PDB file of C-alpha atoms and ligand atoms in Angstrom:
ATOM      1  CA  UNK Z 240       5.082 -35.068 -85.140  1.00 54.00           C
ATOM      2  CA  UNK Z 241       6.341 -32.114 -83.354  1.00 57.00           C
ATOM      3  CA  UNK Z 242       9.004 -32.395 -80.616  1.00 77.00           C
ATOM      4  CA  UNK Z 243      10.118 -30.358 -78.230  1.00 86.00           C
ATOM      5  CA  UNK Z 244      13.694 -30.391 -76.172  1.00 87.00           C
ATOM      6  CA  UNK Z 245      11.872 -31.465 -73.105  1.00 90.00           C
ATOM      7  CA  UNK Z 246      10.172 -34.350 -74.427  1.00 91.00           C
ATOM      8  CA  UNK Z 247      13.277 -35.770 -75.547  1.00 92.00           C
ATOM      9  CA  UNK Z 248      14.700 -35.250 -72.297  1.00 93.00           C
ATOM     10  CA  UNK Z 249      11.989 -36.790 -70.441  1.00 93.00           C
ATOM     11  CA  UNK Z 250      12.708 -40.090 -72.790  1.00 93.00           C
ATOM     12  CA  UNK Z 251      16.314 -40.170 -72.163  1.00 94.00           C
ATOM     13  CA  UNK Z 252      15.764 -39.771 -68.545  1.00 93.00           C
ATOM     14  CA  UNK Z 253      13.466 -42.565 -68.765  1.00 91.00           C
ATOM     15  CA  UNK Z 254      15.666 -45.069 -70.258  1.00 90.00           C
ATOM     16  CA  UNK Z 255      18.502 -44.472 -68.514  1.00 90.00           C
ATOM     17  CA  UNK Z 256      16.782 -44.427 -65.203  1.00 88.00           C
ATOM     18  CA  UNK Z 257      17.613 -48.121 -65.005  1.00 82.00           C
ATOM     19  CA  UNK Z 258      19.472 -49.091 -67.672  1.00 84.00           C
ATOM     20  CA  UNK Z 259      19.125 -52.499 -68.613  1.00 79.00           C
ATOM     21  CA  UNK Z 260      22.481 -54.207 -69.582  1.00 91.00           C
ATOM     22  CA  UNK Z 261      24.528 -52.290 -67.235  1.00 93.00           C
ATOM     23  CA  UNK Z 262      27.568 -53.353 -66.113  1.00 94.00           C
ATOM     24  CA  UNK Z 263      30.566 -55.230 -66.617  1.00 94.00           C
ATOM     25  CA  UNK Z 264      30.133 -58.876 -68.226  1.00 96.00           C
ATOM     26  CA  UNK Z 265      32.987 -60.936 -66.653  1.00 94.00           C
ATOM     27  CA  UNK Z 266      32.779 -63.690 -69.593  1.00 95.00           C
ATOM     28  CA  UNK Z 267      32.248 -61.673 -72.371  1.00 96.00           C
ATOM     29  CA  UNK Z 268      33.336 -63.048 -75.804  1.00 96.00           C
ATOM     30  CA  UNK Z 269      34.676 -59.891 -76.679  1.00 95.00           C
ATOM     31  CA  UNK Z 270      34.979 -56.391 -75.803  1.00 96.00           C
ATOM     32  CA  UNK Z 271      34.547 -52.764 -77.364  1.00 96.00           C
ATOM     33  CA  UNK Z 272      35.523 -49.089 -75.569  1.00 95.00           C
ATOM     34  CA  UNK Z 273      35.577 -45.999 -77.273  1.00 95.00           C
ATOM     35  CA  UNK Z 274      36.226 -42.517 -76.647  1.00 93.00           C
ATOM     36  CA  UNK Z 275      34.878 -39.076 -77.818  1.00 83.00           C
ATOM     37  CA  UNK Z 276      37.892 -36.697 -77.912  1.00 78.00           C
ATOM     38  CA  UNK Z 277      35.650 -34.112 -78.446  1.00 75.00           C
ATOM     39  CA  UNK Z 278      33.856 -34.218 -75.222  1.00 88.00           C
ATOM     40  CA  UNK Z 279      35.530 -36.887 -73.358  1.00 90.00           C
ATOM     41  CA  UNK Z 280      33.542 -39.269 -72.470  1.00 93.00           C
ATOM     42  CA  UNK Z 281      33.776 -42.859 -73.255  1.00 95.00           C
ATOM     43  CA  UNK Z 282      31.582 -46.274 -73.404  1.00 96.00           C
ATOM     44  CA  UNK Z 283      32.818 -49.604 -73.068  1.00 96.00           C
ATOM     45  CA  UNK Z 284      30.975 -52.965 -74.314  1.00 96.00           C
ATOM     46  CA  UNK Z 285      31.003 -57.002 -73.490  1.00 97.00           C
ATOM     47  CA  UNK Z 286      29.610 -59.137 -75.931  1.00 97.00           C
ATOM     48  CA  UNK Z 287      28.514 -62.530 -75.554  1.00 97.00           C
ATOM     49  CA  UNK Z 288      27.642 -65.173 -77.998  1.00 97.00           C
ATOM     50  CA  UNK Z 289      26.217 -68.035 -78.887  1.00 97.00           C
ATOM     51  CA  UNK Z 290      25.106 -70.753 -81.250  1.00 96.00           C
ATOM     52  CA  UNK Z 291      22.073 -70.823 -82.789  1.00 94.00           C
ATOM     53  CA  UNK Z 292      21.065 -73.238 -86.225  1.00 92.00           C
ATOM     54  CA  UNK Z 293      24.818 -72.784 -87.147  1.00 94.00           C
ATOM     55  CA  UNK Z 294      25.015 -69.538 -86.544  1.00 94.00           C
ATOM     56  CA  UNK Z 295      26.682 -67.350 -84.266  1.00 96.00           C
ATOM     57  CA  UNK Z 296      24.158 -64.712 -82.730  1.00 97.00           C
ATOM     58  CA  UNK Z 297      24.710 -61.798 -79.648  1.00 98.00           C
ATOM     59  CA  UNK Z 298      23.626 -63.700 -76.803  1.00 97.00           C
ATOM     60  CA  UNK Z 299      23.936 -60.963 -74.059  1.00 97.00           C
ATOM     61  CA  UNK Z 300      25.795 -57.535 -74.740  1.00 97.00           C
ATOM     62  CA  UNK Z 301      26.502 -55.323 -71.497  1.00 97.00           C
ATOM     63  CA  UNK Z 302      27.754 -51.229 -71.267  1.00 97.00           C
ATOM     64  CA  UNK Z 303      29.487 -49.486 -68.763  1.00 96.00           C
ATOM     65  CA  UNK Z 304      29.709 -45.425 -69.523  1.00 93.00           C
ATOM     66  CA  UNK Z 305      31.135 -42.480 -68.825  1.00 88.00           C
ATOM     67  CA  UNK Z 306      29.264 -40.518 -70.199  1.00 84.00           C
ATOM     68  CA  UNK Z 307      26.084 -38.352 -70.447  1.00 93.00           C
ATOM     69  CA  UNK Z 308      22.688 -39.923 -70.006  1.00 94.00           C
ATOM     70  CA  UNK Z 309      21.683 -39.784 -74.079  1.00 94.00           C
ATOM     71  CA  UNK Z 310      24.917 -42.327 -74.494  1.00 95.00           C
ATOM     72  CA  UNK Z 311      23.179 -44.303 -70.951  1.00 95.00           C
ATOM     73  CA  UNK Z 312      19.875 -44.154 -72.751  1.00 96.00           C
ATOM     74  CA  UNK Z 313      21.232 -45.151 -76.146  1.00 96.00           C
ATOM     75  CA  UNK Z 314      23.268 -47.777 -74.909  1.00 96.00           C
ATOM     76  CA  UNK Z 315      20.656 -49.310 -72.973  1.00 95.00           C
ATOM     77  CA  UNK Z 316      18.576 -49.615 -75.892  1.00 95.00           C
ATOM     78  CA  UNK Z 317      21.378 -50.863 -78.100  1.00 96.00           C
ATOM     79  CA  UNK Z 318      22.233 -53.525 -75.968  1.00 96.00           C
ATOM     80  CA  UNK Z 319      19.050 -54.889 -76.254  1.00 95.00           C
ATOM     81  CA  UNK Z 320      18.091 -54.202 -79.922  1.00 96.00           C
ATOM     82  CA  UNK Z 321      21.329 -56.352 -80.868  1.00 97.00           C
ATOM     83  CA  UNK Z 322      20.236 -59.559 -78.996  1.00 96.00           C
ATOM     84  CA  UNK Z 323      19.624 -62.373 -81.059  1.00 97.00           C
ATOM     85  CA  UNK Z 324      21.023 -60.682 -83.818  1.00 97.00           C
ATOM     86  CA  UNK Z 325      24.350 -61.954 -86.076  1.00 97.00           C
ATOM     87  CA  UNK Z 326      27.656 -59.577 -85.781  1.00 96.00           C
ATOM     88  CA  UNK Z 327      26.780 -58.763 -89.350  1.00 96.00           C
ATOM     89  CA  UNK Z 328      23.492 -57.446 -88.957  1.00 97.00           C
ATOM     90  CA  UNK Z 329      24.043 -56.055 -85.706  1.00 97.00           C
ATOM     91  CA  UNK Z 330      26.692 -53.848 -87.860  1.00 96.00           C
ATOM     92  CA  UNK Z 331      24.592 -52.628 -90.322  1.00 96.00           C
ATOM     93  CA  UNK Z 332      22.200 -50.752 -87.437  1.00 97.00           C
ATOM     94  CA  UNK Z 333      23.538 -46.870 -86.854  1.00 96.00           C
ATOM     95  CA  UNK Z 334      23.661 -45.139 -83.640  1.00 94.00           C
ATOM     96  CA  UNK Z 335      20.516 -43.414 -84.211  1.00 94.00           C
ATOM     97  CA  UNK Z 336      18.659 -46.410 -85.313  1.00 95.00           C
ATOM     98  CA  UNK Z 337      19.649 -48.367 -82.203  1.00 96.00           C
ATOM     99  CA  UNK Z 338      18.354 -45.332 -80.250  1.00 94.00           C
ATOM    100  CA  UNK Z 339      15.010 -44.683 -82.380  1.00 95.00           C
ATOM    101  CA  UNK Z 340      12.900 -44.817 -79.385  1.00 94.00           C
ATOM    102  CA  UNK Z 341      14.528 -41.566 -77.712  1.00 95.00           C
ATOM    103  CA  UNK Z 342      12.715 -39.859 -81.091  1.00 93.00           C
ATOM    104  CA  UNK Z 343      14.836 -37.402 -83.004  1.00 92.00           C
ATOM    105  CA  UNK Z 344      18.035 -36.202 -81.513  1.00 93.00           C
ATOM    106  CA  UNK Z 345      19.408 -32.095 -81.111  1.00 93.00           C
ATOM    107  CA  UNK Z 346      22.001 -32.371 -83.408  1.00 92.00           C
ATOM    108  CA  UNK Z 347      24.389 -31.244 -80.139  1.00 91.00           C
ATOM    109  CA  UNK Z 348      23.109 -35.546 -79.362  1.00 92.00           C
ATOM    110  CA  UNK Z 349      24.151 -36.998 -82.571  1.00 92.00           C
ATOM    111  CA  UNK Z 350      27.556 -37.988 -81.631  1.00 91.00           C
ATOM    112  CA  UNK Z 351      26.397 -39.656 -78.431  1.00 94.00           C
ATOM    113  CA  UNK Z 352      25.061 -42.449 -80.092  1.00 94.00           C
ATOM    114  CA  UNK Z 353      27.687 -42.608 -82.540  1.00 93.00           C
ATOM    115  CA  UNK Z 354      29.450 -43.671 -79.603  1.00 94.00           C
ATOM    116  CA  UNK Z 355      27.372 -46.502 -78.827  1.00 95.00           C
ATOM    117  CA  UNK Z 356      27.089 -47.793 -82.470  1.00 96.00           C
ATOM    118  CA  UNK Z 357      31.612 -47.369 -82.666  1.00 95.00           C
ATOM    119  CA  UNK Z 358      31.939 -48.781 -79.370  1.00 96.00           C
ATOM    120  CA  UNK Z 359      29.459 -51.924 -80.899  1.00 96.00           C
ATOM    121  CA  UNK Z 360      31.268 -51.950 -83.800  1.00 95.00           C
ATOM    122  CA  UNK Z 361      34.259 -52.589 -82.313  1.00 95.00           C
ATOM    123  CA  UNK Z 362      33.618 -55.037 -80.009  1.00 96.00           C
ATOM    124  CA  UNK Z 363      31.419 -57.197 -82.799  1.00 95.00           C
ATOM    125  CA  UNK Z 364      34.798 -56.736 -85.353  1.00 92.00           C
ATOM    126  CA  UNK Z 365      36.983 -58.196 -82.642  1.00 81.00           C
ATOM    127  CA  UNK Z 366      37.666 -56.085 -80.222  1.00 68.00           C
ATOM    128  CA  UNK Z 367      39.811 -56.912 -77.295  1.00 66.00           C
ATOM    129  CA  UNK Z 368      39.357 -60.755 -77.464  1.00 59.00           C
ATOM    130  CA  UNK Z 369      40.195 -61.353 -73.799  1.00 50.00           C
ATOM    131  CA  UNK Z 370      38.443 -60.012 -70.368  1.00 48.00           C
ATOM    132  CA  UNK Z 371      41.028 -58.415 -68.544  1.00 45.00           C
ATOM    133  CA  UNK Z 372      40.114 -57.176 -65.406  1.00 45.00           C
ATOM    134  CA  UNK Z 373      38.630 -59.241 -62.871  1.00 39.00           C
ATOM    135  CA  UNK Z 374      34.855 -58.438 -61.593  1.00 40.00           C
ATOM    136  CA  UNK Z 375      35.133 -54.964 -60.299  1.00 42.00           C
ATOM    137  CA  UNK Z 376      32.359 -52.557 -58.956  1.00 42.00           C
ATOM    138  CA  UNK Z 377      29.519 -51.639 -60.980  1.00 44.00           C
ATOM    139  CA  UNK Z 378      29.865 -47.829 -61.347  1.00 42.00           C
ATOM    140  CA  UNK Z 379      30.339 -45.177 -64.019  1.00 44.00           C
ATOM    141  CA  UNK Z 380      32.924 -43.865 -62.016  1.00 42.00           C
ATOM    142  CA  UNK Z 381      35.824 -46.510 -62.010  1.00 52.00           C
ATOM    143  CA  UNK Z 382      35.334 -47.049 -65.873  1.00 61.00           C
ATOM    144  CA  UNK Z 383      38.201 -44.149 -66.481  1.00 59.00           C
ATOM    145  CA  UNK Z 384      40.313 -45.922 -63.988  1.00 60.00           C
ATOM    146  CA  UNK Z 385      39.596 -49.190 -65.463  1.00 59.00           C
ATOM    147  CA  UNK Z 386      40.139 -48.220 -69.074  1.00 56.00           C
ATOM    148  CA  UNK Z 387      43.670 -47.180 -67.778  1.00 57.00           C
ATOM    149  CA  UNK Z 388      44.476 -50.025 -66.060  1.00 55.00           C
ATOM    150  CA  UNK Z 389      43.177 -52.677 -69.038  1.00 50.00           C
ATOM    151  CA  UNK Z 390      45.343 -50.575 -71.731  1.00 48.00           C
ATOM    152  CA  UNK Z 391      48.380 -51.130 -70.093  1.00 49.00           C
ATOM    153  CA  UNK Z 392      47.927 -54.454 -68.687  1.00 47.00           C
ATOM    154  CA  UNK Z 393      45.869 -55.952 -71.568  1.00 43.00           C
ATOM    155  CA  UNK Z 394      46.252 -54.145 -74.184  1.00 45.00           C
ATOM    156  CA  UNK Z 395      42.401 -53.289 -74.660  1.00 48.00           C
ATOM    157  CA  UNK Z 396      41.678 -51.084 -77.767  1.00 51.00           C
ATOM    158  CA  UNK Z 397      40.737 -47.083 -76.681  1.00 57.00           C
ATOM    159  CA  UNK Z 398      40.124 -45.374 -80.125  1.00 59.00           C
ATOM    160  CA  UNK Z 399      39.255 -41.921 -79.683  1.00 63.00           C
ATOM    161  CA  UNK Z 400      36.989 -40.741 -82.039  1.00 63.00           C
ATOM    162  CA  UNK Z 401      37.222 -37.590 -83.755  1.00 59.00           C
ATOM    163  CA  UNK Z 402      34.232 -35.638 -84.020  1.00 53.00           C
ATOM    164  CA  UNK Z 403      33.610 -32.520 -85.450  1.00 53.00           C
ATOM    165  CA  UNK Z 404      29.924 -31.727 -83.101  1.00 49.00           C
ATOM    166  CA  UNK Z 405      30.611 -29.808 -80.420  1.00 50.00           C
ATOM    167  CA  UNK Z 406      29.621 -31.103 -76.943  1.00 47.00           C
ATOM    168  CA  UNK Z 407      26.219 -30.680 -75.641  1.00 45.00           C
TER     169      UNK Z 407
HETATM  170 FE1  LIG B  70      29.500 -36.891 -75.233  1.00 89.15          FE
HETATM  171 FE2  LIG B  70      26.950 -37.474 -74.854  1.00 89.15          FE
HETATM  172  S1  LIG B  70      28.549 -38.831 -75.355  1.00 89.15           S
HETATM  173  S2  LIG B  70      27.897 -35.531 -74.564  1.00 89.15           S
END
C-alpha cells in the first residue's frame, strides 16, 4: 500500500489531536524521561500497576512531551497499547510497533518513537521509583522546567540518547 508524506501527517495529527494518557500521573508506580540529544526534545512517563491472577500488569501509563507531534502521536498510542500488559512484554514491543497505526514512518520519524519505546523502557526497568513533584499544570511547556527541577531535587533519571538520525 502506497503512502504518501501527507497521509502520514494527517494520522499523526489525528492522534495527537487529543492525546489520550496525557499528563502527569501523581501516583505513578514508577517513572521514565528521556531525552534526544540529537534534536532535543524529551518525553517523560508514569506507570501504574496492578495485580492481576498473581501477576503484576500496567494498570494506567501517562506521557507528558516535549516534543514534536509524531512522539505526541506515538506516545499516545503507546500508552494505551501497554495496558494490561506485564513489564516484560510491554518490553519486548519497539517504538515503531507501539506506533503501527501512524503506518510507516520517514526515516527523519524513526527516532521519535524510539523515544517513546526508551522512555517506556525505562520507566518499566525501574525508573525513578518515587513521584517527585507535586501535581503541577498539565502542559508541554513546564516539562523542561520540571525535568530540571526533579533532577536536582529527586534525583529522576534524564538519559540522553544518542542518535545518529538527523532531526526532522
Ligand atoms: Fe525529535 Fe520527533 S522526537 S523530532
Amino acid at each position: 500500500m502506497s503512502d504518501t508524506p501527507e497521509e502520514f501527517q494527517k494520522r499523526v495529527e489525528e492522534a495527537a489531536r487529543n492525546p489520550e494518557n496525557m499528563g502527569e500521573m501523581t501516583d505513578a508506580d514508577s517513572i521514565g524521561t528521556v531525552g534526544s540529544a540529537n534534536c532535543g526534545d524529551m518525553l517523560r512517563v508514569w506507570v501504574k500497576y496492578k495485580e492481576d491472577a498473581g501477576k503484576r500488569i500496567i494498570d494506567k501509563a501517562t506521557f507528558q512531551s516535549f516534543g514534536c507531534e509524531t512522539a505526541i502521536a506515538a506516545a499516545s498510542l503507546a500508552m494505551e497499547m501497554i495496558r494490561g500488559k506485564t513489564p516484560e512484554e510491554a518490553m519486548t514491543l519497539s517504538g515503531e510497533e507501539m506506533a503501527a497505526d501512524l503506518g510507516p514512518l520517514p526515516p527523519t520519524k524513526v527516532h521519535c518513537t524510539a523515544l517513546v519505546e526508551n522512555a517506556l523502557r525505562d520507566a518499566l526497568s525501574g525508573g525513578d521509583q518515587s513521584p517527585a513533584q507535586p501535581p503541577t499544570e498539565q502542559s508541554n511547556s513546564n516539562l523542561m522546567s520540571d525535568i530540571t527541577k526533579s533532577s536536582r531535587s529527586s534525583g529522576v533519571k534524564l538519559v540522553f540518547l544518542d542518535e545518529d538520525q538527523p532531526a526532522g
